[in-house]
Short mmCIF file of C-alpha atoms in Angstrom, two decimals:
data_model
loop_
_atom_site.label_atom_id
_atom_site.label_comp_id
_atom_site.label_asym_id
_atom_site.label_seq_id
_atom_site.Cartn_x
_atom_site.Cartn_y
_atom_site.Cartn_z
CA MET U 1 128.35 106.03 66.46
CA ARG U 2 128.85 103.26 69.04
CA LEU U 3 131.56 105.31 70.65
CA ALA U 4 129.24 108.45 71.05
CA ALA U 5 126.28 106.29 72.26
CA ALA U 6 128.43 104.97 75.05
CA ILE U 7 129.33 108.47 76.37
CA PRO U 8 126.51 109.88 78.53
CA HIS U 9 127.69 113.45 78.98
CA GLY U 10 127.72 116.07 76.24
CA LYS U 11 131.17 117.70 76.98
CA ALA U 12 132.91 114.45 77.63
CA ARG U 13 131.32 113.00 74.40
CA LEU U 14 132.48 115.99 72.40
CA THR U 15 135.97 115.89 73.87
CA LEU U 16 136.37 112.14 73.07
CA LEU U 17 134.96 112.52 69.56
CA LEU U 18 137.48 115.33 68.88
CA LEU U 19 140.36 113.14 70.28
CA ALA U 20 139.19 110.20 68.09
CA LEU U 21 139.23 112.36 64.91
CA ALA U 22 142.61 113.76 65.66
CA THR U 23 144.08 110.24 66.36
CA ASP U 24 142.48 109.05 63.17
CA SER U 25 143.99 111.95 61.19
CA LEU U 26 147.46 111.39 62.70
CA VAL U 27 147.27 107.67 61.81
CA ARG U 28 146.22 108.50 58.20
CA ALA U 29 149.14 111.05 57.89
CA ARG U 30 151.58 108.45 59.14
CA ALA U 31 150.33 105.94 56.77
CA VAL U 32 151.21 108.10 53.63
CA ARG U 33 154.40 109.29 55.14
CA PRO U 34 157.46 107.17 53.54
CA VAL U 35 159.09 104.84 55.87
CA GLY U 36 162.13 106.37 57.55
CA ALA U 37 161.23 109.85 56.33
CA VAL U 38 163.24 112.70 58.01
CA ALA U 39 162.34 115.94 59.76
CA ARG U 40 164.29 119.17 59.68
CA PRO U 41 166.74 118.90 62.56
CA ARG U 42 166.64 121.34 65.35
CA ILE U 43 169.53 123.76 65.91
CA ASP U 44 170.85 123.18 69.34
CA ILE U 45 172.63 125.86 71.39
CA GLY U 46 176.19 126.40 69.94
CA GLN U 47 175.36 124.82 66.62
CA SER U 48 174.90 128.00 64.58
CA TRP U 49 177.58 130.37 63.25
CA PRO U 50 175.85 133.61 62.09
CA LEU U 51 178.90 134.84 60.36
CA GLY U 52 178.66 131.81 57.90
CA ARG U 53 176.86 133.54 55.08
CA VAL U 54 178.98 136.69 55.23
CA ALA U 55 182.23 134.65 55.30
CA PHE U 56 181.12 132.69 52.17
CA SER U 57 180.07 135.67 49.93
CA LEU U 58 176.25 135.13 50.71
CA LEU U 59 176.23 131.92 48.63
CA PRO U 60 173.46 129.42 49.57
CA LEU U 61 176.09 127.15 51.28
CA SER U 62 175.27 124.34 53.65
CA GLY U 63 176.29 124.96 57.33
CA SER U 64 175.48 128.60 57.28
CA ASP U 65 172.56 128.18 59.77
CA ARG U 66 172.96 124.84 61.46
CA ARG U 67 176.59 123.79 61.69
CA LYS U 68 177.03 120.62 63.71
CA THR U 69 180.61 119.67 64.94
CA LEU U 70 181.73 115.99 65.33
CA GLN U 71 184.86 115.22 67.32
CA THR U 72 186.75 112.00 66.51
CA GLU U 73 189.73 110.83 68.62
CA VAL U 74 192.11 109.48 65.73
CA VAL U 75 195.00 108.50 67.94
CA ARG U 76 194.33 108.06 71.77
CA GLU U 77 195.16 111.30 73.70
CA ARG U 78 197.37 112.64 70.73
CA VAL U 79 195.25 113.44 67.65
CA TRP U 80 191.75 114.58 67.20
CA THR U 81 189.57 115.86 64.31
CA HIS U 82 186.47 118.08 64.24
CA ASP U 83 184.22 117.64 61.23
CA GLN U 84 181.61 120.17 60.05
CA ILE U 85 179.73 120.30 56.60
CA GLN U 86 180.27 122.52 53.68
CA GLY U 87 178.63 122.42 50.31
CA ILE U 88 176.37 124.11 47.88
CA VAL U 89 172.98 122.99 46.53
CA ASN U 90 173.19 120.14 49.04
CA VAL U 91 176.29 118.72 47.56
CA ASN U 92 177.71 118.46 51.20
CA VAL U 93 181.00 117.16 52.25
CA PRO U 94 183.05 117.25 55.34
CA VAL U 95 185.36 120.06 56.24
CA ARG U 96 187.81 119.01 58.86
CA GLN U 97 190.40 120.48 61.32
CA THR U 98 193.04 118.29 62.94
CA VAL U 99 194.26 118.92 66.55
CA ILE U 100 197.59 117.51 67.88
CA ARG U 101 198.78 117.40 71.47
CA LEU U 102 202.29 118.60 71.51
CA ARG U 103 205.01 116.75 73.49
CA GLU U 104 205.67 119.80 75.76
CA GLY U 105 201.93 120.22 76.32
CA GLY U 106 199.45 122.38 74.57
CA LEU U 107 197.59 121.98 71.32
CA TRP U 108 198.40 122.56 67.57
CA VAL U 109 195.47 122.99 65.23
CA HIS U 110 195.43 122.63 61.43
CA ASN U 111 192.99 124.40 59.20
CA PRO U 112 190.26 125.40 61.83
CA VAL U 113 186.62 124.93 61.20
CA ALA U 114 183.97 127.50 61.98
CA PRO U 115 184.19 128.58 65.77
CA SER U 116 180.66 127.76 66.71
CA GLY U 117 179.78 127.51 70.37
CA GLU U 118 179.84 123.65 70.10
CA CYS U 119 183.16 123.52 68.43
CA ILE U 120 184.75 125.89 70.98
CA ARG U 121 183.22 123.89 73.91
CA GLN U 122 184.98 120.82 72.46
CA MET U 123 188.24 122.64 72.20
CA ARG U 124 187.95 124.02 75.74
CA GLN U 125 187.55 120.48 77.01
CA LEU U 126 190.77 119.43 75.21
CA GLU U 127 192.49 122.41 76.64
CA ALA U 128 191.45 121.57 80.08
CA LYS U 129 193.08 118.16 79.89
CA TYR U 130 196.20 118.83 77.58
CA GLY U 131 196.91 122.55 77.80
CA PRO U 132 196.05 125.57 75.78
CA VAL U 133 195.97 126.08 72.03
CA LYS U 134 199.51 127.23 71.24
CA HIS U 135 199.64 127.19 67.53
CA ILE U 136 197.02 127.65 64.75
CA VAL U 137 198.10 126.72 61.22
CA LEU U 138 196.51 127.67 57.91
CA GLY U 139 198.19 125.36 55.47
CA THR U 140 196.34 126.41 52.30
CA LEU U 141 195.22 129.29 50.11
CA GLY U 142 191.65 127.97 49.81
CA LEU U 143 188.85 130.35 50.65
CA GLU U 144 186.73 127.78 52.57
CA HIS U 145 189.50 127.38 55.07
CA LYS U 146 190.79 130.93 55.10
CA ALA U 147 187.33 132.27 55.90
CA LEU U 148 187.21 129.91 59.09
CA ALA U 149 190.69 130.29 60.44
CA GLY U 150 190.64 133.98 61.22
CA PRO U 151 187.42 134.06 63.29
CA PHE U 152 188.58 130.83 64.98
CA SER U 153 191.86 132.41 66.03
CA LYS U 154 189.99 135.08 67.95
CA SER U 155 188.81 132.50 70.42
CA PHE U 156 192.53 131.67 71.20
CA PRO U 157 194.13 135.09 71.61
CA GLU U 158 197.47 133.71 73.10
CA ALA U 159 198.08 131.34 70.07
CA THR U 160 200.55 132.00 67.37
CA VAL U 161 198.84 131.93 63.93
CA TRP U 162 200.93 130.47 60.96
CA VAL U 163 199.67 131.07 57.37
CA GLN U 164 200.64 129.38 54.09
CA PRO U 165 202.70 131.76 52.02
CA GLY U 166 201.13 133.44 49.03
CA GLN U 167 197.80 134.55 50.64
CA TRP U 168 195.73 136.80 48.25
CA SER U 169 192.27 138.25 47.85
CA PHE U 170 190.01 139.37 45.00
CA PRO U 171 189.06 141.85 43.70
CA LEU U 172 191.07 144.03 46.23
CA PRO U 173 194.35 142.95 47.99
CA LEU U 174 192.95 143.10 51.35
CA PRO U 175 195.09 142.51 54.63
CA LEU U 176 194.59 139.30 56.52
CA SER U 177 193.20 141.28 59.51
CA THR U 178 190.24 141.88 57.23
CA PHE U 179 189.43 138.16 57.54
CA GLY U 180 189.64 138.13 61.18
CA PHE U 181 193.38 137.19 61.62
CA PRO U 182 195.43 138.85 64.37
CA VAL U 183 196.88 142.44 63.64
CA ASN U 184 199.70 141.84 65.97
CA SER U 185 202.74 140.70 63.76
CA GLU U 186 204.12 138.66 66.70
CA ARG U 187 201.05 136.52 66.59
CA LEU U 188 200.57 136.31 62.81
CA ARG U 189 203.43 134.75 60.94
CA VAL U 190 203.96 133.30 57.45
CA LEU U 191 205.35 129.72 57.30
CA PRO U 192 208.96 130.00 56.41
CA PRO U 193 210.58 127.49 53.97
CA SER U 194 211.13 124.28 55.76
CA GLY U 195 214.67 123.83 57.10
CA SER U 196 215.23 127.58 57.51
CA SER U 197 216.58 129.20 60.69
CA ASP U 198 213.23 130.72 61.52
CA GLU U 199 211.16 127.65 61.52
CA PRO U 200 208.45 127.20 64.23
CA SER U 201 209.47 125.55 67.40
CA TRP U 202 207.32 122.41 66.59
CA ALA U 203 209.22 121.98 63.41
CA THR U 204 212.76 122.57 64.72
CA SER U 205 212.17 120.04 67.40
CA GLY U 206 211.36 117.48 64.74
CA GLU U 207 207.86 116.91 66.28
CA ILE U 208 206.01 118.25 63.18
CA GLU U 209 207.81 118.55 60.00
CA TYR U 210 206.29 120.29 56.89
CA GLU U 211 206.75 120.78 53.08
CA THR U 212 205.10 123.55 51.16
CA LEU U 213 203.85 123.53 47.54
CA GLY U 214 203.55 126.85 45.94
CA PRO U 215 202.29 129.42 45.68
CA LEU U 216 201.51 128.26 42.15
CA ARG U 217 200.40 131.50 40.53
CA PHE U 218 197.73 131.73 37.78
CA LYS U 219 198.27 134.15 34.88
CA ALA U 220 195.22 136.28 35.60
CA VAL U 221 194.75 136.39 39.35
CA GLY U 222 195.10 134.04 42.35
CA ALA U 223 197.21 131.05 43.22
CA PHE U 224 197.20 127.57 44.61
CA GLY U 225 199.18 126.35 47.45
CA GLU U 226 199.28 123.75 50.15
CA THR U 227 201.57 122.65 52.86
CA ALA U 228 201.81 119.00 54.10
CA PHE U 229 202.60 118.28 57.69
CA PHE U 230 204.10 115.13 59.19
CA HIS U 231 203.42 114.28 63.05
CA ARG U 232 206.44 111.96 63.58
CA ASP U 233 205.13 110.37 66.84
CA THR U 234 201.86 109.04 65.26
CA LYS U 235 203.24 108.67 61.69
CA THR U 236 200.40 110.96 60.51
CA LEU U 237 200.42 112.96 57.37
CA ILE U 238 198.02 116.00 57.35
CA VAL U 239 196.96 117.65 54.18
CA THR U 240 194.18 119.98 52.84
CA ASP U 241 193.00 119.22 49.28
CA SER U 242 195.76 117.33 47.46
CA VAL U 243 194.40 113.83 48.04
CA VAL U 244 191.11 112.40 49.13
CA GLU U 245 189.66 108.79 49.51
CA VAL U 246 186.09 107.96 48.39
CA ARG U 247 184.29 105.27 50.39
CA ASP U 248 180.91 103.58 50.11
CA ASP U 249 179.34 104.96 53.19
CA PRO U 250 178.75 108.57 53.81
CA PRO U 251 180.88 110.18 56.59
CA ALA U 252 179.28 110.51 59.89
CA ILE U 253 178.84 114.27 59.66
CA ILE U 254 176.91 113.96 56.56
CA GLU U 255 174.79 111.06 57.74
CA GLU U 256 173.96 112.96 61.04
CA ASP U 257 171.55 115.19 58.95
CA PRO U 258 170.68 112.84 56.12
CA ARG U 259 168.48 115.25 54.04
CA ALA U 260 171.27 116.13 51.51
CA LEU U 261 171.60 112.34 50.97
CA LEU U 262 167.97 111.94 50.36
CA PHE U 263 167.72 114.92 48.14
CA HIS U 264 170.28 113.43 45.82
CA ALA U 265 169.05 109.89 46.10
CA ARG U 266 165.92 110.87 43.97
CA ASN U 267 166.14 110.11 40.26
CA ASP U 268 163.59 112.84 39.51
CA ILE U 269 162.01 115.73 41.56
CA GLY U 270 158.74 113.60 41.57
CA ASP U 271 160.29 110.63 43.40
CA GLU U 272 159.56 109.83 47.09
CA VAL U 273 162.45 108.22 48.82
CA ALA U 274 162.73 106.56 52.20
CA ASN U 275 165.44 106.99 54.60
CA THR U 276 167.27 103.70 54.41
CA PRO U 277 170.95 102.83 54.26
CA GLU U 278 170.72 101.86 50.58
CA THR U 279 169.07 105.15 49.74
CA ARG U 280 171.65 107.14 51.77
CA GLN U 281 174.50 105.37 49.95
CA ARG U 282 172.87 106.13 46.62
CA GLY U 283 172.65 109.75 47.58
CA TRP U 284 176.29 109.64 48.78
CA ARG U 285 177.58 108.25 45.47
CA ARG U 286 175.91 111.04 43.54
CA ILE U 287 177.11 113.82 46.04
CA CYS U 288 180.61 112.47 45.43
CA LEU U 289 180.18 112.69 41.72
CA PHE U 290 178.91 116.23 41.82
CA GLY U 291 181.52 117.37 44.28
CA LEU U 292 184.47 115.76 42.38
CA THR U 293 183.51 116.12 38.71
CA PHE U 294 180.80 118.81 38.85
CA PHE U 295 178.73 117.31 35.87
CA PRO U 296 178.16 113.53 36.21
CA SER U 297 177.52 111.81 33.01
CA GLY U 298 174.50 110.11 34.41
CA ILE U 299 172.31 113.18 34.63
CA ASP U 300 170.15 115.05 31.94
CA VAL U 301 169.76 118.73 32.72
CA THR U 302 166.06 120.06 32.89
CA LEU U 303 166.53 123.74 33.30
CA LYS U 304 163.62 124.59 31.01
CA SER U 305 161.14 122.74 33.10
CA CYS U 306 162.69 123.13 36.56
CA LEU U 307 160.13 125.67 37.86
CA ALA U 308 157.28 123.89 36.49
CA ASP U 309 158.50 120.59 37.90
CA LEU U 310 158.22 121.99 41.44
CA SER U 311 154.54 121.12 41.18
CA ARG U 312 155.37 117.48 40.91
CA ARG U 313 157.40 117.27 44.17
CA PRO U 314 155.73 115.26 46.89
CA ARG U 315 155.04 117.32 50.02
CA THR U 316 156.87 114.77 52.01
CA MET U 317 159.99 115.61 50.10
CA GLU U 318 159.83 119.30 50.71
CA VAL U 319 161.94 119.11 53.96
CA LEU U 320 164.85 117.77 51.81
CA SER U 321 165.51 121.04 50.08
CA GLY U 322 167.95 122.34 52.72
CA ASP U 323 169.88 125.32 51.45
CA VAL U 324 168.69 124.72 47.77
CA PRO U 325 166.90 127.85 46.50
CA LEU U 326 163.15 126.96 46.04
CA GLY U 327 164.18 123.32 46.39
CA LEU U 328 164.94 123.14 42.60
CA TYR U 329 166.06 119.85 41.05
CA PRO U 330 167.07 120.81 37.58
CA TRP U 331 168.31 117.49 36.39
CA ARG U 332 167.23 113.85 36.36
CA TRP U 333 169.36 110.70 36.79
CA ALA U 334 168.97 108.95 33.50
CA ARG U 335 171.91 106.47 33.74
CA ASP U 336 173.24 104.37 36.63
CA GLU U 337 175.79 106.41 38.69
CA ARG U 338 177.58 103.35 40.02
CA PRO U 339 180.22 102.85 37.18
CA SER U 340 181.20 106.43 37.64
CA PHE U 341 181.49 106.11 41.36
CA GLU U 342 183.36 102.84 41.30
CA ALA U 343 186.04 104.63 39.17
CA LEU U 344 186.65 107.03 41.99
CA ARG U 345 187.15 104.29 44.56
CA GLY U 346 190.07 102.01 45.53
CA GLY U 347 192.77 104.26 46.92
CA LEU U 348 193.99 107.89 47.19
CA LEU U 349 192.69 110.24 44.52
CA CYS U 350 193.84 113.67 43.60
CA ALA U 351 190.62 115.69 42.91
CA PRO U 352 189.85 116.02 39.25
CA ILE U 353 189.58 119.73 39.51
CA LEU U 354 193.12 119.88 40.67
CA GLN U 355 194.12 117.70 37.95
CA GLU U 356 192.38 119.36 35.12
CA LEU U 357 192.73 123.00 36.08
CA ILE U 358 195.75 123.48 38.41
CA LEU U 359 198.38 120.83 39.06
CA ASN U 360 198.73 119.79 35.26
CA ARG U 361 199.96 123.39 34.72
CA PHE U 362 202.76 122.78 37.39
CA PRO U 363 203.72 119.15 37.10
CA GLU U 364 207.44 119.59 37.98
CA GLU U 365 206.80 121.55 41.02
CA THR U 366 204.03 119.17 42.19
CA LEU U 367 206.01 116.07 41.68
CA GLN U 368 208.97 117.46 43.51
CA TRP U 369 206.75 118.38 46.44
CA ALA U 370 205.06 115.00 46.42
CA THR U 371 208.47 113.33 46.38
CA ARG U 372 209.70 115.34 49.38
CA VAL U 373 206.61 114.48 51.27
CA ALA U 374 206.91 110.61 50.37
CA LYS U 375 210.31 110.57 52.40
CA TRP U 376 208.42 110.66 55.51
CA LYS U 377 207.38 107.16 56.92
CA PHE U 378 203.62 107.94 57.45
CA THR U 379 201.10 105.18 57.80
CA ARG U 380 197.85 107.34 57.87
CA ILE U 381 196.64 110.51 56.11
CA ILE U 382 194.21 112.93 57.50
CA PRO U 383 192.71 115.24 54.72
CA CYS U 384 190.35 118.07 55.20
CA HIS U 385 187.63 116.49 53.08
CA PHE U 386 185.82 113.21 52.40
CA SER U 387 187.17 110.23 54.39
CA ASN U 388 189.07 110.64 57.59
CA ASP U 389 192.05 108.52 59.03
CA ILE U 390 193.12 107.03 55.76
CA ARG U 391 195.58 104.16 56.01
CA ALA U 392 198.16 104.80 53.24
CA SER U 393 201.79 104.51 52.54
CA PRO U 394 204.19 106.87 50.82
CA ALA U 395 204.03 104.81 47.72
CA GLN U 396 200.37 105.11 47.55
CA TRP U 397 200.68 108.76 48.14
CA LEU U 398 203.01 109.17 45.12
CA ALA U 399 200.77 106.94 42.97
CA ALA U 400 197.97 109.57 43.35
CA PHE U 401 200.21 112.02 41.38
CA GLU U 402 201.30 109.66 38.72
CA PHE U 403 198.87 111.23 36.31
CA LEU U 404 201.32 114.12 36.03
CA ARG U 405 203.79 111.80 34.28
CA SER U 406 201.28 110.45 31.77
CA PRO U 407 201.78 111.43 28.01
CA ALA U 408 197.96 111.89 27.93
CA ARG U 409 198.72 115.19 29.84
CA GLU U 410 199.69 116.70 26.55
CA LEU U 411 196.05 116.48 25.46
CA GLY U 412 194.81 117.73 28.73
CA LYS U 413 192.97 114.33 29.13
CA TRP U 414 192.62 112.46 32.49
CA ARG U 415 193.47 108.84 32.12
CA ALA U 416 193.37 105.85 34.60
CA THR U 417 196.94 104.76 35.24
CA ALA U 418 198.34 101.68 36.92
CA ALA U 419 199.89 102.18 40.47
CA PRO U 420 202.27 101.79 42.00
CA GLN U 421 204.70 101.77 39.01
CA PRO U 422 208.41 100.83 39.78
CA HIS U 423 209.87 104.12 38.92
CA ILE U 424 207.73 106.13 41.35
CA LEU U 425 208.79 103.94 44.28
CA GLU U 426 212.50 104.95 43.94
CA GLY U 427 213.80 106.28 47.23
CA ILE U 428 210.94 105.12 49.27
CA ALA U 429 212.13 103.77 52.64
CA SER U 430 209.32 101.77 53.85
CA PRO U 431 210.06 97.98 53.79
CA ALA U 432 206.46 97.26 52.67
CA ASP U 433 206.80 99.71 49.84
CA ALA U 434 210.14 98.08 48.91
CA PHE U 435 208.51 94.69 48.87
CA VAL U 436 205.75 95.87 46.65
CA LYS U 437 208.26 97.51 44.33
CA LEU U 438 210.29 94.13 44.09
CA LEU U 439 207.05 92.01 43.33
CA VAL U 440 205.99 94.49 40.71
CA GLY U 441 209.33 94.77 39.13
CA LEU U 442 209.62 90.91 38.88
CA GLY U 443 206.22 90.55 37.39
CA VAL U 444 204.94 88.45 40.24
CA SER U 445 202.24 91.05 41.27
CA LYS U 446 200.20 93.33 39.04
CA PRO U 447 200.09 96.96 40.02
CA LEU U 448 196.84 98.16 41.53
CA LYS U 449 194.53 100.37 39.45
CA GLN U 450 194.69 104.04 40.48
CA PRO U 451 191.28 105.72 41.02
CA ALA U 452 190.43 107.89 38.12
CA ALA U 453 187.19 109.61 36.94
CA LEU U 454 185.82 108.50 33.73
CA GLU U 455 186.43 110.63 30.75
CA ALA U 456 182.57 111.05 30.31
CA ASP U 457 182.31 112.62 33.78
CA LEU U 458 185.06 115.18 32.98
CA ARG U 459 183.30 116.98 30.19
CA LEU U 460 182.73 120.15 32.08
CA LEU U 461 186.19 120.29 33.70
CA SER U 462 187.78 119.54 30.37
CA ALA U 463 185.84 122.27 28.75
CA ALA U 464 186.61 124.71 31.57
CA SER U 465 190.39 123.81 31.23
CA ASP U 466 190.32 124.61 27.46
CA LEU U 467 188.43 127.75 28.04
CA CYS U 468 190.76 129.15 30.73
CA THR U 469 193.75 128.27 28.71
CA LYS U 470 192.34 130.04 25.62
CA ALA U 471 191.34 133.10 27.66
CA GLY U 472 194.77 133.44 29.08
CA LEU U 473 193.81 132.77 32.57
CA VAL U 474 196.11 129.88 33.25
CA GLU U 475 199.11 128.38 31.84
CA PRO U 476 198.74 125.62 29.03
CA VAL U 477 198.94 122.01 30.22
CA SER U 478 202.48 120.99 30.69
CA PRO U 479 203.33 117.28 30.93
CA ALA U 480 206.26 116.45 33.29
CA ASN U 481 209.62 115.51 31.85
#
């Protein structure tokens, strides 16, 4: 009333009153908004990839609309990575391509990501400095990489495209050209066995060596395969899915849009969370557990009430839904996730789904491949998912596959093992690894605990393994000799 009395003119009085009311409403709205709340990020030019939903069978996958690309220079002027996100129901993890500058000039690309405008601009900048993309390599049979490599190759029509042997499709055996790969047989080639006379030029020169696992064919349909690459000049091992490393902090590409982290940081759909480092770390721990074990032991499923529970969701939390249909949250965290997360930390980890459903059916082939890879003197590993630029030795690499030697494999159970063990270090040329072998063998040093999911977190994967075996879809579990 004092403000109104101080204004002599009617129109001016009305204008200032409306302004005061609007300001008051804005202040009140901000007062009830949680500290650090997030907004839906805008989609900048070049950050979308319309083909995304079609490429991934119309599933509600993250990154189908907004697909940010983050470039990292891992080794100065030699090795770069480009991270995007992939995931379902907000269980988002990085998907990563690696780019290497070849000695003779030009670029070599491993497992391309989606060719969004932003990604291609970054690649053009590298080409302007270091030469054109000469080789594109698909070193896996995984759909999430195959669906991106073909479209990516269209942006670099002069590059030779190399693919992992054993490519397959379901339900029909479709040619690779269906997935966007070149039709020209001179441009599209299958990686030959390493050491053969028709190896790629980058392999015969000794610049980038490779070892191929598989294809490991399933009894019903499909196969698993992966090729590991070693860049000799930078002592870098490049892999797809075989190993990952779990760290406390979320990768930059996940934290860039923290909505998925906050979505999973809630214990219940009725919770209201703030965008703080601690909250984001909690969300990341839970994303890791969902992404690696599929059914964490800390949750109670609430399917029967999930639709009704939507009425309890605070309006400030609606923006967190992302690509989750209706924003459903059909579980609640009833138990602390930290013990389960800590079990996955501490070194290289072979993903539980590979351990429970695939590699335990082919232990001899896998161990022979891992041993061949371990002969390279690498000091870093770049996988396609989770942490980037992992500092690791051949001994640590081999330790990630030690589970295949465990007698517990006969029961199809996943057990924590000690690593590195003396026998798995045989033949390793690294002086540091030899020193570790000596200390462990003499009993001076205790072997490090290898990361291993808790048995309680593997209920779903173990049940799936038993079901697939009984249905005749896969071979029975077979422990290594």
